[in-house]
Structures are given as C-alpha cells and as structure tokens.
PDB file of C-alpha atoms in Angstrom:
ATOM      1  CA  MET P   1      80.392 105.905 120.542  1.00  0.00           C
ATOM      2  CA  ILE P   2      80.227 102.628 122.486  1.00  0.00           C
ATOM      3  CA  ASN P   3      76.963 103.539 124.249  1.00  0.00           C
ATOM      4  CA  CYS P   4      75.338 104.477 120.969  1.00  0.00           C
ATOM      5  CA  TYR P   5      76.546 101.241 119.383  1.00  0.00           C
ATOM      6  CA  HIS P   6      75.079  99.154 122.213  1.00  0.00           C
ATOM      7  CA  PHE P   7      71.820 101.085 121.940  1.00  0.00           C
ATOM      8  CA  PHE P   8      71.466 100.076 118.299  1.00  0.00           C
ATOM      9  CA  ILE P   9      72.379  96.436 118.993  1.00  0.00           C
ATOM     10  CA  THR P  10      70.035  96.153 121.987  1.00  0.00           C
ATOM     11  CA  PHE P  11      67.239  97.716 119.980  1.00  0.00           C
ATOM     12  CA  ALA P  12      67.835  95.285 117.120  1.00  0.00           C
ATOM     13  CA  ASN P  13      67.903  92.255 119.405  1.00  0.00           C
ATOM     14  CA  ASN P  14      64.611  93.202 121.040  1.00  0.00           C
ATOM     15  CA  TYR P  15      62.840  94.679 118.050  1.00  0.00           C
ATOM     16  CA  ASP P  16      59.734  92.663 117.251  1.00  0.00           C
ATOM     17  CA  SER P  17      59.980  92.599 113.501  1.00  0.00           C
ATOM     18  CA  ASN P  18      61.371  90.514 110.699  1.00  0.00           C
ATOM     19  CA  ALA P  19      65.024  89.578 110.179  1.00  0.00           C
ATOM     20  CA  LEU P  20      65.445  92.194 107.471  1.00  0.00           C
ATOM     21  CA  ASN P  21      64.732  95.071 109.847  1.00  0.00           C
ATOM     22  CA  GLU P  22      67.074  93.549 112.432  1.00  0.00           C
ATOM     23  CA  THR P  23      69.818  93.287 109.807  1.00  0.00           C
ATOM     24  CA  ILE P  24      69.301  96.918 108.773  1.00  0.00           C
ATOM     25  CA  ILE P  25      69.495  98.200 112.340  1.00  0.00           C
ATOM     26  CA  LYS P  26      72.666  96.222 113.077  1.00  0.00           C
ATOM     27  CA  ALA P  27      74.193  97.507 109.850  1.00  0.00           C
ATOM     28  CA  ILE P  28      73.434 101.078 110.953  1.00  0.00           C
ATOM     29  CA  ALA P  29      75.162 100.396 114.271  1.00  0.00           C
ATOM     30  CA  ASN P  30      78.249  98.974 112.580  1.00  0.00           C
ATOM     31  CA  ASN P  31      78.411 101.819 110.090  1.00  0.00           C
ATOM     32  CA  TYR P  32      78.151 104.306 112.946  1.00  0.00           C
ATOM     33  CA  VAL P  33      81.225 102.766 114.554  1.00  0.00           C
ATOM     34  CA  ILE P  34      83.103 102.780 111.246  1.00  0.00           C
ATOM     35  CA  LEU P  35      82.251 106.435 110.654  1.00  0.00           C
ATOM     36  CA  LYS P  36      83.484 107.343 114.126  1.00  0.00           C
ATOM     37  CA  MET P  37      86.717 105.428 113.506  1.00  0.00           C
ATOM     38  CA  ARG P  38      87.237 107.351 110.284  1.00  0.00           C
ATOM     39  CA  ASN P  39      87.638 110.488 112.364  1.00  0.00           C
ATOM     40  CA  MET P  40      90.890 109.018 113.716  1.00  0.00           C
ATOM     41  CA  ASP P  41      92.804 110.438 110.792  1.00  0.00           C
ATOM     42  CA  SER P  42      96.152 110.165 112.566  1.00  0.00           C
ATOM     43  CA  ILE P  43      96.064 106.372 112.217  1.00  0.00           C
ATOM     44  CA  ARG P  44      95.076 106.282 108.557  1.00  0.00           C
ATOM     45  CA  THR P  45      97.363 109.116 107.487  1.00  0.00           C
ATOM     46  CA  ARG P  46     100.338 108.555 109.792  1.00  0.00           C
ATOM     47  CA  LYS P  47     103.894 108.879 108.502  1.00  0.00           C
ATOM     48  CA  THR P  48     107.257 108.276 110.102  1.00  0.00           C
ATOM     49  CA  ILE P  49     108.818 111.627 110.990  1.00  0.00           C
ATOM     50  CA  ARG P  50     112.598 111.921 111.125  1.00  0.00           C
ATOM     51  CA  ARG P  51     113.028 115.712 111.053  1.00  0.00           C
ATOM     52  CA  TYR P  52     111.788 117.893 113.887  1.00  0.00           C
ATOM     53  CA  GLN P  53     111.290 121.571 114.580  1.00  0.00           C
ATOM     54  CA  LYS P  54     113.644 123.157 117.082  1.00  0.00           C
ATOM     55  CA  LYS P  55     110.796 123.314 119.535  1.00  0.00           C
ATOM     56  CA  ASP P  56     110.540 121.555 122.862  1.00  0.00           C
ATOM     57  CA  ILE P  57     107.666 119.336 123.929  1.00  0.00           C
ATOM     58  CA  ASP P  58     105.853 120.736 126.935  1.00  0.00           C
ATOM     59  CA  GLU P  59     106.445 118.484 129.936  1.00  0.00           C
ATOM     60  CA  THR P  60     102.783 118.584 130.899  1.00  0.00           C
ATOM     61  CA  LEU P  61     101.741 117.369 127.439  1.00  0.00           C
ATOM     62  CA  LEU P  62     104.369 114.640 127.354  1.00  0.00           C
ATOM     63  CA  ASN P  63     103.476 113.383 130.822  1.00  0.00           C
ATOM     64  CA  GLN P  64      99.788 113.341 129.926  1.00  0.00           C
ATOM     65  CA  LEU P  65     100.498 111.220 126.846  1.00  0.00           C
ATOM     66  CA  LEU P  66     102.738 108.886 128.845  1.00  0.00           C
ATOM     67  CA  GLU P  67     100.059 108.532 131.506  1.00  0.00           C
ATOM     68  CA  ASP P  68      97.217 107.983 129.042  1.00  0.00           C
ATOM     69  CA  ALA P  69      99.246 105.279 127.304  1.00  0.00           C
ATOM     70  CA  CYS P  70      99.201 103.327 130.572  1.00  0.00           C
ATOM     71  CA  ARG P  71      95.588 102.447 129.808  1.00  0.00           C
ATOM     72  CA  THR P  72      96.816  99.990 127.190  1.00  0.00           C
ATOM     73  CA  GLN P  73      96.493  96.233 127.667  1.00  0.00           C
ATOM     74  CA  THR P  74      98.857  94.637 130.177  1.00  0.00           C
ATOM     75  CA  MET P  75      99.490  91.125 131.504  1.00  0.00           C
ATOM     76  CA  GLY P  76      97.876  90.643 134.902  1.00  0.00           C
ATOM     77  CA  ASN P  77      97.533  94.417 135.227  1.00  0.00           C
ATOM     78  CA  LEU P  78     101.219  94.471 136.218  1.00  0.00           C
ATOM     79  CA  GLN P  79     102.411  97.055 133.641  1.00  0.00           C
ATOM     80  CA  LEU P  80     105.674  95.272 132.954  1.00  0.00           C
ATOM     81  CA  TYR P  81     107.431  98.256 131.383  1.00  0.00           C
ATOM     82  CA  SER P  82     109.404 101.362 132.220  1.00  0.00           C
ATOM     83  CA  VAL P  83     110.168 104.396 130.071  1.00  0.00           C
ATOM     84  CA  ILE P  84     113.432 106.319 130.153  1.00  0.00           C
ATOM     85  CA  VAL P  85     112.847 109.914 129.004  1.00  0.00           C
ATOM     86  CA  THR P  86     115.943 111.537 127.496  1.00  0.00           C
ATOM     87  CA  ARG P  87     116.036 115.274 126.901  1.00  0.00           C
ATOM     88  CA  ASP P  88     119.640 116.068 127.793  1.00  0.00           C
ATOM     89  CA  GLU P  89     121.791 116.692 124.723  1.00  0.00           C
ATOM     90  CA  LYS P  90     124.799 114.885 126.164  1.00  0.00           C
ATOM     91  CA  MET P  91     122.736 111.807 126.915  1.00  0.00           C
ATOM     92  CA  LYS P  92     121.326 111.791 123.392  1.00  0.00           C
ATOM     93  CA  LYS P  93     124.860 111.852 122.001  1.00  0.00           C
ATOM     94  CA  ARG P  94     125.776 108.918 124.224  1.00  0.00           C
ATOM     95  CA  LEU P  95     122.751 106.963 122.989  1.00  0.00           C
ATOM     96  CA  ALA P  96     123.312 107.764 119.309  1.00  0.00           C
ATOM     97  CA  PRO P  97     126.012 105.123 118.575  1.00  0.00           C
ATOM     98  CA  ALA P  98     123.660 102.365 119.755  1.00  0.00           C
ATOM     99  CA  HIS P  99     121.289 103.511 116.999  1.00  0.00           C
ATOM    100  CA  PHE P 100     123.961 103.690 114.279  1.00  0.00           C
ATOM    101  CA  ASN P 101     124.198 107.468 114.798  1.00  0.00           C
ATOM    102  CA  GLN P 102     120.902 108.137 113.066  1.00  0.00           C
ATOM    103  CA  PRO P 103     120.473 111.937 113.240  1.00  0.00           C
ATOM    104  CA  MET P 104     116.960 111.754 114.733  1.00  0.00           C
ATOM    105  CA  VAL P 105     118.420 110.604 118.055  1.00  0.00           C
ATOM    106  CA  THR P 106     120.298 113.849 118.637  1.00  0.00           C
ATOM    107  CA  GLU P 107     117.943 116.190 116.774  1.00  0.00           C
ATOM    108  CA  ALA P 108     114.626 115.175 118.384  1.00  0.00           C
ATOM    109  CA  PRO P 109     113.681 117.113 121.527  1.00  0.00           C
ATOM    110  CA  VAL P 110     112.765 113.860 123.298  1.00  0.00           C
ATOM    111  CA  VAL P 111     113.995 110.291 123.031  1.00  0.00           C
ATOM    112  CA  LEU P 112     111.997 107.571 124.769  1.00  0.00           C
ATOM    113  CA  THR P 113     113.519 104.190 125.546  1.00  0.00           C
ATOM    114  CA  ILE P 114     110.806 101.689 126.453  1.00  0.00           C
ATOM    115  CA  CYS P 115     111.989  98.739 128.514  1.00  0.00           C
ATOM    116  CA  ALA P 116     110.614  95.335 129.430  1.00  0.00           C
ATOM    117  CA  ASP P 117     110.744  95.623 133.210  1.00  0.00           C
ATOM    118  CA  PHE P 118     110.315  92.820 135.740  1.00  0.00           C
ATOM    119  CA  ARG P 119     112.685  94.534 138.198  1.00  0.00           C
ATOM    120  CA  ARG P 120     109.968  96.668 139.770  1.00  0.00           C
ATOM    121  CA  THR P 121     107.519  93.775 140.116  1.00  0.00           C
ATOM    122  CA  THR P 122     110.221  91.539 141.565  1.00  0.00           C
ATOM    123  CA  ASP P 123     111.189  94.189 144.129  1.00  0.00           C
ATOM    124  CA  TRP P 124     107.543  94.566 145.082  1.00  0.00           C
ATOM    125  CA  CYS P 125     107.176  90.810 145.577  1.00  0.00           C
ATOM    126  CA  ASN P 126     110.333  90.636 147.669  1.00  0.00           C
ATOM    127  CA  GLN P 127     109.063  93.426 149.912  1.00  0.00           C
ATOM    128  CA  ARG P 128     105.684  91.740 150.385  1.00  0.00           C
ATOM    129  CA  ASN P 129     106.840  88.281 151.471  1.00  0.00           C
ATOM    130  CA  ALA P 130     106.128  86.857 147.993  1.00  0.00           C
ATOM    131  CA  LEU P 131     108.599  84.675 146.090  1.00  0.00           C
ATOM    132  CA  PRO P 132     109.067  85.993 142.515  1.00  0.00           C
ATOM    133  CA  GLY P 133     109.945  83.652 139.669  1.00  0.00           C
ATOM    134  CA  TYR P 134     110.470  86.049 136.783  1.00  0.00           C
ATOM    135  CA  ASP P 135     114.103  85.464 135.880  1.00  0.00           C
ATOM    136  CA  ASN P 136     113.279  83.430 132.779  1.00  0.00           C
ATOM    137  CA  PHE P 137     112.574  83.777 129.082  1.00  0.00           C
ATOM    138  CA  LEU P 138     108.782  83.569 129.356  1.00  0.00           C
ATOM    139  CA  SER P 139     108.825  86.516 131.739  1.00  0.00           C
ATOM    140  CA  PHE P 140     110.887  88.490 129.226  1.00  0.00           C
ATOM    141  CA  ILE P 141     108.340  87.736 126.480  1.00  0.00           C
ATOM    142  CA  ASN P 142     105.500  88.847 128.758  1.00  0.00           C
ATOM    143  CA  ALA P 143     107.286  92.063 129.720  1.00  0.00           C
ATOM    144  CA  ALA P 144     108.367  92.756 126.132  1.00  0.00           C
ATOM    145  CA  SER P 145     104.758  92.316 124.957  1.00  0.00           C
ATOM    146  CA  ASP P 146     103.593  94.767 127.618  1.00  0.00           C
ATOM    147  CA  ALA P 147     106.294  97.244 126.634  1.00  0.00           C
ATOM    148  CA  LEU P 148     105.474  97.076 122.932  1.00  0.00           C
ATOM    149  CA  LEU P 149     101.749  97.448 123.551  1.00  0.00           C
ATOM    150  CA  TYR P 150     102.527 100.550 125.599  1.00  0.00           C
ATOM    151  CA  THR P 151     104.826 101.827 122.853  1.00  0.00           C
ATOM    152  CA  GLN P 152     102.179 101.560 120.144  1.00  0.00           C
ATOM    153  CA  THR P 153      99.496 103.134 122.305  1.00  0.00           C
ATOM    154  CA  PHE P 154     101.783 106.062 123.060  1.00  0.00           C
ATOM    155  CA  CYS P 155     102.527 106.455 119.343  1.00  0.00           C
ATOM    156  CA  ASN P 156      98.815 106.626 118.522  1.00  0.00           C
ATOM    157  CA  LEU P 157      98.189 109.221 121.220  1.00  0.00           C
ATOM    158  CA  ALA P 158     101.224 111.334 120.360  1.00  0.00           C
ATOM    159  CA  GLU P 159     100.415 111.408 116.652  1.00  0.00           C
ATOM    160  CA  GLU P 160      96.814 112.322 117.420  1.00  0.00           C
ATOM    161  CA  ALA P 161      98.233 115.261 119.402  1.00  0.00           C
ATOM    162  CA  GLY P 162     100.196 116.389 116.338  1.00  0.00           C
ATOM    163  CA  LEU P 163     103.613 115.072 117.313  1.00  0.00           C
ATOM    164  CA  GLY P 164     105.888 113.180 114.951  1.00  0.00           C
ATOM    165  CA  ILE P 165     107.337 109.774 115.822  1.00  0.00           C
ATOM    166  CA  CYS P 166     110.137 107.598 114.550  1.00  0.00           C
ATOM    167  CA  TYR P 167     110.301 104.040 115.875  1.00  0.00           C
ATOM    168  CA  LEU P 168     113.900 102.820 116.076  1.00  0.00           C
ATOM    169  CA  GLY P 169     114.165  99.089 115.537  1.00  0.00           C
ATOM    170  CA  THR P 170     117.867  99.349 116.298  1.00  0.00           C
ATOM    171  CA  THR P 171     117.141  99.075 120.032  1.00  0.00           C
ATOM    172  CA  VAL P 172     117.521  95.290 120.058  1.00  0.00           C
ATOM    173  CA  TYR P 173     120.560  95.317 117.751  1.00  0.00           C
ATOM    174  CA  MET P 174     122.995  96.692 120.313  1.00  0.00           C
ATOM    175  CA  PRO P 175     121.118  96.610 123.630  1.00  0.00           C
ATOM    176  CA  GLN P 176     124.272  96.407 125.725  1.00  0.00           C
ATOM    177  CA  ALA P 177     125.286  99.945 124.840  1.00  0.00           C
ATOM    178  CA  ILE P 178     121.825 101.225 125.779  1.00  0.00           C
ATOM    179  CA  ILE P 179     121.866  99.298 129.060  1.00  0.00           C
ATOM    180  CA  GLU P 180     125.203 100.815 130.022  1.00  0.00           C
ATOM    181  CA  THR P 181     124.214 104.351 129.030  1.00  0.00           C
ATOM    182  CA  LEU P 182     120.871 104.273 130.832  1.00  0.00           C
ATOM    183  CA  GLU P 183     122.191 102.230 133.784  1.00  0.00           C
ATOM    184  CA  LEU P 184     119.525  99.551 133.474  1.00  0.00           C
ATOM    185  CA  PRO P 185     119.588  96.930 136.254  1.00  0.00           C
ATOM    186  CA  LYS P 186     118.934  93.203 135.912  1.00  0.00           C
ATOM    187  CA  LEU P 187     115.435  92.216 134.776  1.00  0.00           C
ATOM    188  CA  VAL P 188     115.199  95.408 132.711  1.00  0.00           C
ATOM    189  CA  MET P 189     115.733  95.143 128.962  1.00  0.00           C
ATOM    190  CA  PRO P 190     115.348  97.862 126.298  1.00  0.00           C
ATOM    191  CA  VAL P 191     112.960  96.769 123.548  1.00  0.00           C
ATOM    192  CA  ALA P 192     111.927  99.969 121.724  1.00  0.00           C
ATOM    193  CA  THR P 193     113.076 103.537 121.180  1.00  0.00           C
ATOM    194  CA  LEU P 194     111.030 106.482 119.931  1.00  0.00           C
ATOM    195  CA  THR P 195     112.261 109.854 118.788  1.00  0.00           C
ATOM    196  CA  VAL P 196     109.501 112.388 119.404  1.00  0.00           C
ATOM    197  CA  GLY P 197     109.048 115.986 118.284  1.00  0.00           C
ATOM    198  CA  TRP P 198     107.019 118.490 116.310  1.00  0.00           C
ATOM    199  CA  PRO P 199     107.250 117.565 112.592  1.00  0.00           C
ATOM    200  CA  ASP P 200     109.486 119.589 110.323  1.00  0.00           C
ATOM    201  CA  GLU P 201     108.744 117.536 107.213  1.00  0.00           C
ATOM    202  CA  ASP P 202     105.786 116.034 105.394  1.00  0.00           C
ATOM    203  CA  PRO P 203     107.126 112.872 103.749  1.00  0.00           C
ATOM    204  CA  GLN P 204     105.210 110.670 101.368  1.00  0.00           C
ATOM    205  CA  GLN P 205     103.216 107.955 103.088  1.00  0.00           C
ATOM    206  CA  THR P 206     104.826 104.551 102.653  1.00  0.00           C
ATOM    207  CA  ASP P 207     103.002 101.610 101.095  1.00  0.00           C
ATOM    208  CA  ARG P 208     101.366  98.724 102.959  1.00  0.00           C
ATOM    209  CA  LEU P 209     100.472  95.203 101.868  1.00  0.00           C
ATOM    210  CA  PRO P 210      96.817  94.632 100.938  1.00  0.00           C
ATOM    211  CA  LEU P 211      94.586  93.290 103.708  1.00  0.00           C
ATOM    212  CA  LYS P 212      94.158  89.936 101.980  1.00  0.00           C
ATOM    213  CA  GLY P 213      97.911  89.492 102.238  1.00  0.00           C
ATOM    214  CA  ILE P 214      97.835  89.282 106.031  1.00  0.00           C
ATOM    215  CA  ILE P 215      94.396  87.903 106.964  1.00  0.00           C
ATOM    216  CA  HIS P 216      93.635  84.182 107.232  1.00  0.00           C
ATOM    217  CA  ASP P 217      90.107  82.923 107.923  1.00  0.00           C
ATOM    218  CA  GLU P 218      89.934  80.288 110.658  1.00  0.00           C
ATOM    219  CA  VAL P 219      93.315  78.652 109.896  1.00  0.00           C
ATOM    220  CA  TYR P 220      96.618  79.737 108.379  1.00  0.00           C
ATOM    221  CA  ARG P 221      96.777  79.020 104.659  1.00  0.00           C
ATOM    222  CA  GLN P 222     100.082  78.705 102.857  1.00  0.00           C
ATOM    223  CA  TYR P 223     100.614  81.253 100.106  1.00  0.00           C
ATOM    224  CA  THR P 224     100.712  80.090  96.514  1.00  0.00           C
ATOM    225  CA  PRO P 225     103.258  81.608  94.100  1.00  0.00           C
ATOM    226  CA  SER P 226     100.482  83.531  92.366  1.00  0.00           C
ATOM    227  CA  GLN P 227      99.276  84.930  95.684  1.00  0.00           C
ATOM    228  CA  ILE P 228     102.796  86.084  96.549  1.00  0.00           C
ATOM    229  CA  ASP P 229     102.974  87.816  93.172  1.00  0.00           C
ATOM    230  CA  GLU P 230      99.661  89.536  93.830  1.00  0.00           C
ATOM    231  CA  ILE P 231     100.488  90.562  97.395  1.00  0.00           C
ATOM    232  CA  TYR P 232     103.907  92.039  96.618  1.00  0.00           C
ATOM    233  CA  GLY P 233     103.300  93.186  93.044  1.00  0.00           C
ATOM    234  CA  TYR P 234     102.220  96.726  93.948  1.00  0.00           C
ATOM    235  CA  LYS P 235     105.193  97.235  96.271  1.00  0.00           C
ATOM    236  CA  GLU P 236     107.635  95.979  93.654  1.00  0.00           C
ATOM    237  CA  GLU P 237     106.254  98.278  90.959  1.00  0.00           C
ATOM    238  CA  LEU P 238     106.554 101.482  92.971  1.00  0.00           C
ATOM    239  CA  PRO P 239     109.115 103.821  91.334  1.00  0.00           C
ATOM    240  CA  GLU P 240     110.958 104.412  94.612  1.00  0.00           C
ATOM    241  CA  ASN P 241     111.361 100.677  95.150  1.00  0.00           C
ATOM    242  CA  LYS P 242     112.544 100.116  91.593  1.00  0.00           C
ATOM    243  CA  GLU P 243     115.141 102.809  92.234  1.00  0.00           C
ATOM    244  CA  PHE P 244     116.035 101.059  95.479  1.00  0.00           C
ATOM    245  CA  VAL P 245     116.750  97.901  93.479  1.00  0.00           C
ATOM    246  CA  ARG P 246     118.806  99.795  90.895  1.00  0.00           C
ATOM    247  CA  ILE P 247     121.084 101.675  93.277  1.00  0.00           C
ATOM    248  CA  ASN P 248     121.777  98.487  95.219  1.00  0.00           C
ATOM    249  CA  GLU P 249     122.567  96.687  91.965  1.00  0.00           C
ATOM    250  CA  LYS P 250     120.137  93.850  92.631  1.00  0.00           C
ATOM    251  CA  GLU P 251     117.670  91.945  90.495  1.00  0.00           C
ATOM    252  CA  THR P 252     114.680  92.059  92.829  1.00  0.00           C
ATOM    253  CA  LEU P 253     113.400  94.070  95.788  1.00  0.00           C
ATOM    254  CA  ALA P 254     113.520  90.951  97.954  1.00  0.00           C
ATOM    255  CA  GLN P 255     117.279  90.731  97.318  1.00  0.00           C
ATOM    256  CA  VAL P 256     117.717  94.234  98.717  1.00  0.00           C
ATOM    257  CA  PHE P 257     116.356  92.969 102.024  1.00  0.00           C
ATOM    258  CA  THR P 258     118.193  89.631 102.092  1.00  0.00           C
ATOM    259  CA  ASP P 259     121.530  90.835 100.721  1.00  0.00           C
ATOM    260  CA  CYS P 260     121.769  94.429 101.968  1.00  0.00           C
ATOM    261  CA  ARG P 261     119.383  95.478 104.702  1.00  0.00           C
ATOM    262  CA  TYR P 262     118.774  92.391 106.848  1.00  0.00           C
ATOM    263  CA  THR P 263     121.393  89.809 106.003  1.00  0.00           C
ATOM    264  CA  ARG P 264     121.729  86.357 107.529  1.00  0.00           C
ATOM    265  CA  ARG P 265     125.185  87.220 108.847  1.00  0.00           C
ATOM    266  CA  ASP P 266     123.942  90.347 110.632  1.00  0.00           C
ATOM    267  CA  ASN P 267     120.845  88.615 111.967  1.00  0.00           C
ATOM    268  CA  GLU P 268     122.833  85.727 113.401  1.00  0.00           C
ATOM    269  CA  SER P 269     125.514  87.977 114.850  1.00  0.00           C
ATOM    270  CA  MET P 270     123.024  90.310 116.519  1.00  0.00           C
ATOM    271  CA  SER P 271     120.985  87.334 117.724  1.00  0.00           C
ATOM    272  CA  GLU P 272     124.038  86.088 119.593  1.00  0.00           C
ATOM    273  CA  GLY P 273     124.498  89.503 121.166  1.00  0.00           C
ATOM    274  CA  LEU P 274     120.825  89.708 122.113  1.00  0.00           C
ATOM    275  CA  LEU P 275     120.849  86.299 123.771  1.00  0.00           C
ATOM    276  CA  LYS P 276     124.027  87.176 125.649  1.00  0.00           C
ATOM    277  CA  THR P 277     122.436  90.393 126.901  1.00  0.00           C
ATOM    278  CA  LEU P 278     119.224  88.643 127.930  1.00  0.00           C
ATOM    279  CA  LYS P 279     121.334  86.257 129.991  1.00  0.00           C
ATOM    280  CA  GLN P 280     123.258  89.162 131.534  1.00  0.00           C
ATOM    281  CA  GLN P 281     119.997  90.910 132.430  1.00  0.00           C
ATOM    282  CA  GLY P 282     118.701  87.786 134.163  1.00  0.00           C
ATOM    283  CA  PHE P 283     116.096  86.571 131.674  1.00  0.00           C
ATOM    284  CA  LEU P 284     117.977  83.430 130.555  1.00  0.00           C
TER     285      LEU P 284
END
C-alpha cells in the first residue's frame, strides 16, 4: 500500500502537466489509501466483548500477537512496558476483586495486565555502568504512554485475528491489589488490563461522538452551548441512554456520569490511592 501510494505521489510531483492533472493523480493516491484502510473492518466494526467461548487461545497465536504489538511506537526505543499473562484459574480469581469482580476476569481464557515498567531499563543501566534517573513522575508518564500504546496495538491485532477484547479501566482504581497479586517490584506499575478470548456474543456497537466534536483546526476552540447540544444530542436521544437515565432516576445523561458512575468522591478517593501507590512503586 505504502509503495503504491508513493508511486502515485512521485508521479504527480514529476508529471509535466497542469495543476489539474496533478490534483487528480494525488486524489487517486489518497483514495487508494482510504480504500485499503476500509479493508480493516475490525477497527470500524469493533465491539467490546465480555462473554467468551470455553475455548483456549493457542499459545503460538497469543505470543505472535504479543510480539507483533512490540512494533508499536515507544519512547527512545526502550519499550517501557511489561505484560503479565494470566491463564491460571486461581490467579484469575485472585485478580477479580481488584476489578470489582467483573465476571470477564474469571471467564476469559486469558487476562493480560500491561504495566509501565522502568525496572528492566533501570537494571540494565545499573549493569552497564550507567546511572539511571527514572524514579520520578515524568518517567512514569513516559512508561505509561508506552504501555498504553502497546495495549491499543495489541487490541487492534487481536481483534483483526478474530479475538474479543474487554479493556478494564479498573486497573488504576485499586492498583495495590494487582501489585500484590502479581508481585510487581518497584518501578513497575499496572496501567491496563485486557480480558481476551473467542467471542460468545455479538453485542450492539456503541455510539461515538461525531468527528467535529473532537477535532480542532490549528488551535483549541472552546465549545459553545449550541455546539455541546449538537455534539451530545445523538447520544442523549438513544433509547438505551434514555433508559439509563430513567433507571438511575436522573434528569440528564450527564448526571448519570457525575452522580452515579464517576463521582467526585470516588475520583478523589481513588486519586489518593493511586498517588500513594505511585510513591510506593518509586515514581514519586
């Protein structure tokens, strides 16, 4: 795809004709790329999968996906992440409370805990007469970014292979329990968890905000009230979200998030726990 794209662009840039022909050729090149991207159906049609077949994931397949995901972007080519692969049923049960006992944790054939990891790099530096300075918050941010990039790349690859994924945001809510269960040393911090398996459900695809709701040209532009109405109007009118408002006895969908799902009290309490754990793990 890339070679063909560059062929079109090179041809257009060197083609001795008028600007119209050059524009047409470049448009063909761009459309070719778009058409190729449209074959990546797993990205456009992806759904979160929480129910899995009672079927294991072949170790060869899983390892290939984990290895291919390493080609994702990484700071300084250091790959500041580690992945804990959990297959053992007893270990899944030990991890479950840290994820509010969501059934996917124990029912999925594989649970992946992706960690921001500066332990390995620090050990390498120490063994090579280099003085590491990665016991700080910036280093955590760098390692967490690496880990999350790896996580998303793995998700794309796994879903393309036909596997189902559920991303558990609960990882950073009670990280201490995960650290103890997985015996994570200092300078290693869990940042993401994936339950992985062969899908045993075909849920409805969830909504997304329109592109104009997230894109800003050149500089960030504050949203006007009318723009907020336009951006969130579709989401608020969905029958399932209206039902969500009703069963929670709220006036608006936004109140469901502020008063029920992600409250200030919970956010502040878990923030304190997260900061305490970051300090314990050597990043503060």
